[in-house]
């Protein structure tokens, strides 16, 4: 399995507040307008599922498959040209500050890895940056 990790982001909110917000995907309504419209289309979600179209990749549907309260939220694709898992890890620093890191894991052959590595890493960093800017 190939793993891609975002940079660690420091969030000025408690671990619990960040977990509560991100573990219910319907809270993403507040960040819809921050997403780059040229890179993301047809974003829709409910509490457990997120659907998005990313040109030229296509439609991606992620579903929460596991929650470890206050520490980790795990997603898996139900629809995607390349199946993958996504983890959001949240670690406390103080009562009012925490760290967050995103990790994507997918099975890739060496040829595919060279093709998707750069855009996937850039997308992961952009996602981490967007999530770190939410008002928790």
PDB file of N, CA, C and O in Angstrom, residues 67-104:
ATOM      1  N   UNK A  67     -14.810   5.434  13.166  1.00  0.00           N
ATOM      2  CA  UNK A  67     -14.532   6.624  13.960  1.00  0.00           C
ATOM      3  C   UNK A  67     -13.911   6.190  15.279  1.00  0.00           C
ATOM      4  O   UNK A  67     -14.429   5.302  15.939  1.00  0.00           O
ATOM      5  N   UNK A  68     -12.796   6.799  15.622  1.00  0.00           N
ATOM      6  CA  UNK A  68     -12.188   6.594  16.925  1.00  0.00           C
ATOM      7  C   UNK A  68     -12.340   7.931  17.650  1.00  0.00           C
ATOM      8  O   UNK A  68     -11.623   8.889  17.335  1.00  0.00           O
ATOM      9  N   UNK A  69     -13.334   8.035  18.536  1.00  0.00           N
ATOM     10  CA  UNK A  69     -13.697   9.333  19.111  1.00  0.00           C
ATOM     11  C   UNK A  69     -12.513  10.214  19.506  1.00  0.00           C
ATOM     12  O   UNK A  69     -11.598   9.776  20.199  1.00  0.00           O
ATOM     13  N   UNK A  70     -12.585  11.408  18.959  1.00  0.00           N
ATOM     14  CA  UNK A  70     -11.637  12.502  19.183  1.00  0.00           C
ATOM     15  C   UNK A  70     -10.256  12.292  18.571  1.00  0.00           C
ATOM     16  O   UNK A  70      -9.447  13.205  18.571  1.00  0.00           O
ATOM     17  N   UNK A  71      -9.954  11.112  18.015  1.00  0.00           N
ATOM     18  CA  UNK A  71      -8.599  10.850  17.512  1.00  0.00           C
ATOM     19  C   UNK A  71      -8.514  10.665  15.999  1.00  0.00           C
ATOM     20  O   UNK A  71      -7.586  11.148  15.370  1.00  0.00           O
ATOM     21  N   UNK A  72      -9.459   9.924  15.428  1.00  0.00           N
ATOM     22  CA  UNK A  72      -9.301   9.531  14.032  1.00  0.00           C
ATOM     23  C   UNK A  72     -10.656   9.292  13.362  1.00  0.00           C
ATOM     24  O   UNK A  72     -11.572   8.759  13.983  1.00  0.00           O
ATOM     25  N   UNK A  73     -10.746   9.715  12.098  1.00  0.00           N
ATOM     26  CA  UNK A  73     -11.920   9.436  11.270  1.00  0.00           C
ATOM     27  C   UNK A  73     -11.391   8.767  10.006  1.00  0.00           C
ATOM     28  O   UNK A  73     -10.506   9.299   9.334  1.00  0.00           O
ATOM     29  N   UNK A  74     -11.909   7.575   9.703  1.00  0.00           N
ATOM     30  CA  UNK A  74     -11.438   6.832   8.539  1.00  0.00           C
ATOM     31  C   UNK A  74     -12.538   6.779   7.479  1.00  0.00           C
ATOM     32  O   UNK A  74     -13.691   6.498   7.785  1.00  0.00           O
ATOM     33  N   UNK A  75     -12.117   7.030   6.244  1.00  0.00           N
ATOM     34  CA  UNK A  75     -13.018   7.010   5.095  1.00  0.00           C
ATOM     35  C   UNK A  75     -12.535   5.960   4.109  1.00  0.00           C
ATOM     36  O   UNK A  75     -11.338   5.672   4.040  1.00  0.00           O
ATOM     37  N   UNK A  76     -13.455   5.437   3.323  1.00  0.00           N
ATOM     38  CA  UNK A  76     -13.108   4.558   2.201  1.00  0.00           C
ATOM     39  C   UNK A  76     -13.942   4.987   1.008  1.00  0.00           C
ATOM     40  O   UNK A  76     -15.059   5.486   1.168  1.00  0.00           O
ATOM     41  N   UNK A  77     -13.405   4.794  -0.177  1.00  0.00           N
ATOM     42  CA  UNK A  77     -14.157   5.146  -1.378  1.00  0.00           C
ATOM     43  C   UNK A  77     -15.198   4.068  -1.665  1.00  0.00           C
ATOM     44  O   UNK A  77     -14.937   2.885  -1.488  1.00  0.00           O
ATOM     45  N   UNK A  78     -16.369   4.505  -2.081  1.00  0.00           N
ATOM     46  CA  UNK A  78     -17.373   3.578  -2.584  1.00  0.00           C
ATOM     47  C   UNK A  78     -17.461   3.708  -4.101  1.00  0.00           C
ATOM     48  O   UNK A  78     -17.865   2.788  -4.784  1.00  0.00           O
ATOM     49  N   UNK A  79     -17.048   4.886  -4.626  1.00  0.00           N
ATOM     50  CA  UNK A  79     -16.966   5.135  -6.059  1.00  0.00           C
ATOM     51  C   UNK A  79     -15.692   5.928  -6.303  1.00  0.00           C
ATOM     52  O   UNK A  79     -15.501   6.981  -5.707  1.00  0.00           O
ATOM     53  N   UNK A  80     -14.817   5.411  -7.163  1.00  0.00           N
ATOM     54  CA  UNK A  80     -13.576   6.114  -7.488  1.00  0.00           C
ATOM     55  C   UNK A  80     -12.850   5.360  -8.588  1.00  0.00           C
ATOM     56  O   UNK A  80     -12.867   4.130  -8.594  1.00  0.00           O
ATOM     57  N   UNK A  81     -12.199   6.093  -9.515  1.00  0.00           N
ATOM     58  CA  UNK A  81     -11.399   5.402 -10.531  1.00  0.00           C
ATOM     59  C   UNK A  81     -10.258   4.605  -9.890  1.00  0.00           C
ATOM     60  O   UNK A  81      -9.881   3.560 -10.378  1.00  0.00           O
ATOM     61  N   UNK A  82      -9.711   5.128  -8.788  1.00  0.00           N
ATOM     62  CA  UNK A  82      -8.681   4.431  -8.020  1.00  0.00           C
ATOM     63  C   UNK A  82      -9.158   4.326  -6.575  1.00  0.00           C
ATOM     64  O   UNK A  82      -9.232   5.342  -5.880  1.00  0.00           O
ATOM     65  N   UNK A  83      -9.532   3.150  -6.094  1.00  0.00           N
ATOM     66  CA  UNK A  83      -9.994   3.015  -4.713  1.00  0.00           C
ATOM     67  C   UNK A  83      -8.912   3.428  -3.717  1.00  0.00           C
ATOM     68  O   UNK A  83      -7.732   3.151  -3.932  1.00  0.00           O
ATOM     69  N   UNK A  84      -9.316   4.119  -2.665  1.00  0.00           N
ATOM     70  CA  UNK A  84      -8.368   4.531  -1.633  1.00  0.00           C
ATOM     71  C   UNK A  84      -9.061   4.715  -0.294  1.00  0.00           C
ATOM     72  O   UNK A  84     -10.281   4.745  -0.204  1.00  0.00           O
ATOM     73  N   UNK A  85      -8.240   4.828   0.743  1.00  0.00           N
ATOM     74  CA  UNK A  85      -8.701   5.134   2.096  1.00  0.00           C
ATOM     75  C   UNK A  85      -8.141   6.491   2.476  1.00  0.00           C
ATOM     76  O   UNK A  85      -7.062   6.876   2.024  1.00  0.00           O
ATOM     77  N   UNK A  86      -8.860   7.201   3.331  1.00  0.00           N
ATOM     78  CA  UNK A  86      -8.419   8.500   3.834  1.00  0.00           C
ATOM     79  C   UNK A  86      -8.596   8.497   5.340  1.00  0.00           C
ATOM     80  O   UNK A  86      -9.640   8.075   5.839  1.00  0.00           O
ATOM     81  N   UNK A  87      -7.554   8.939   6.057  1.00  0.00           N
ATOM     82  CA  UNK A  87      -7.634   9.056   7.505  1.00  0.00           C
ATOM     83  C   UNK A  87      -7.429  10.511   7.880  1.00  0.00           C
ATOM     84  O   UNK A  87      -6.538  11.172   7.341  1.00  0.00           O
ATOM     85  N   UNK A  88      -8.220  10.991   8.815  1.00  0.00           N
ATOM     86  CA  UNK A  88      -7.985  12.289   9.433  1.00  0.00           C
ATOM     87  C   UNK A  88      -7.573  11.989  10.870  1.00  0.00           C
ATOM     88  O   UNK A  88      -8.353  11.423  11.632  1.00  0.00           O
ATOM     89  N   UNK A  89      -6.345  12.338  11.218  1.00  0.00           N
ATOM     90  CA  UNK A  89      -5.846  12.109  12.569  1.00  0.00           C
ATOM     91  C   UNK A  89      -5.802  13.442  13.313  1.00  0.00           C
ATOM     92  O   UNK A  89      -5.350  14.450  12.759  1.00  0.00           O
ATOM     93  N   UNK A  90      -6.272  13.430  14.563  1.00  0.00           N
ATOM     94  CA  UNK A  90      -6.330  14.641  15.380  1.00  0.00           C
ATOM     95  C   UNK A  90      -5.641  14.346  16.710  1.00  0.00           C
ATOM     96  O   UNK A  90      -5.994  13.379  17.391  1.00  0.00           O
ATOM     97  N   UNK A  91      -4.661  15.166  17.060  1.00  0.00           N
ATOM     98  CA  UNK A  91      -3.883  14.967  18.275  1.00  0.00           C
ATOM     99  C   UNK A  91      -3.905  16.268  19.084  1.00  0.00           C
ATOM    100  O   UNK A  91      -3.650  17.343  18.529  1.00  0.00           O
ATOM    101  N   UNK A  92      -4.169  16.181  20.404  1.00  0.00           N
ATOM    102  CA  UNK A  92      -4.209  17.408  21.199  1.00  0.00           C
ATOM    103  C   UNK A  92      -2.804  17.980  21.429  1.00  0.00           C
ATOM    104  O   UNK A  92      -1.829  17.237  21.517  1.00  0.00           O
ATOM    105  N   UNK A  93      -2.740  19.301  21.500  1.00  0.00           N
ATOM    106  CA  UNK A  93      -1.513  19.983  21.919  1.00  0.00           C
ATOM    107  C   UNK A  93      -1.775  20.560  23.315  1.00  0.00           C
ATOM    108  O   UNK A  93      -1.036  20.298  24.249  1.00  0.00           O
ATOM    109  N   UNK A  94      -2.864  21.334  23.414  1.00  0.00           N
ATOM    110  CA  UNK A  94      -3.324  21.890  24.691  1.00  0.00           C
ATOM    111  C   UNK A  94      -4.840  21.743  24.729  1.00  0.00           C
ATOM    112  O   UNK A  94      -5.426  21.151  23.820  1.00  0.00           O
ATOM    113  N   UNK A  95      -5.491  22.323  25.703  1.00  0.00           N
ATOM    114  CA  UNK A  95      -6.962  22.287  25.791  1.00  0.00           C
ATOM    115  C   UNK A  95      -7.618  23.034  24.636  1.00  0.00           C
ATOM    116  O   UNK A  95      -8.758  22.755  24.279  1.00  0.00           O
ATOM    117  N   UNK A  96      -6.909  24.013  24.064  1.00  0.00           N
ATOM    118  CA  UNK A  96      -7.507  24.874  23.039  1.00  0.00           C
ATOM    119  C   UNK A  96      -6.785  24.809  21.698  1.00  0.00           C
ATOM    120  O   UNK A  96      -6.992  25.657  20.842  1.00  0.00           O
ATOM    121  N   UNK A  97      -5.939  23.791  21.520  1.00  0.00           N
ATOM    122  CA  UNK A  97      -5.178  23.676  20.285  1.00  0.00           C
ATOM    123  C   UNK A  97      -4.897  22.205  19.988  1.00  0.00           C
ATOM    124  O   UNK A  97      -4.667  21.420  20.904  1.00  0.00           O
ATOM    125  N   UNK A  98      -4.935  21.851  18.702  1.00  0.00           N
ATOM    126  CA  UNK A  98      -4.625  20.468  18.322  1.00  0.00           C
ATOM    127  C   UNK A  98      -3.901  20.445  16.990  1.00  0.00           C
ATOM    128  O   UNK A  98      -3.797  21.456  16.306  1.00  0.00           O
ATOM    129  N   UNK A  99      -3.406  19.249  16.634  1.00  0.00           N
ATOM    130  CA  UNK A  99      -2.736  19.036  15.355  1.00  0.00           C
ATOM    131  C   UNK A  99      -3.582  18.069  14.539  1.00  0.00           C
ATOM    132  O   UNK A  99      -4.213  17.174  15.089  1.00  0.00           O
ATOM    133  N   UNK A 100      -3.558  18.263  13.220  1.00  0.00           N
ATOM    134  CA  UNK A 100      -4.313  17.402  12.325  1.00  0.00           C
ATOM    135  C   UNK A 100      -3.417  17.003  11.151  1.00  0.00           C
ATOM    136  O   UNK A 100      -2.633  17.807  10.660  1.00  0.00           O
ATOM    137  N   UNK A 101      -3.546  15.743  10.741  1.00  0.00           N
ATOM    138  CA  UNK A 101      -2.814  15.255   9.576  1.00  0.00           C
ATOM    139  C   UNK A 101      -3.751  14.366   8.771  1.00  0.00           C
ATOM    140  O   UNK A 101      -4.532  13.604   9.333  1.00  0.00           O
ATOM    141  N   UNK A 102      -3.669  14.470   7.450  1.00  0.00           N
ATOM    142  CA  UNK A 102      -4.451  13.619   6.557  1.00  0.00           C
ATOM    143  C   UNK A 102      -3.521  12.598   5.910  1.00  0.00           C
ATOM    144  O   UNK A 102      -2.394  12.920   5.542  1.00  0.00           O
ATOM    145  N   UNK A 103      -4.016  11.385   5.757  1.00  0.00           N
ATOM    146  CA  UNK A 103      -3.252  10.313   5.114  1.00  0.00           C
ATOM    147  C   UNK A 103      -4.152   9.609   4.109  1.00  0.00           C
ATOM    148  O   UNK A 103      -5.301   9.293   4.422  1.00  0.00           O
ATOM    149  N   UNK A 104      -3.628   9.393   2.921  1.00  0.00           N
ATOM    150  CA  UNK A 104      -4.328   8.597   1.906  1.00  0.00           C
ATOM    151  C   UNK A 104      -3.520   7.331   1.691  1.00  0.00           C
ATOM    152  O   UNK A 104      -2.291   7.381   1.563  1.00  0.00           O
TER     153      UNK A 104
END
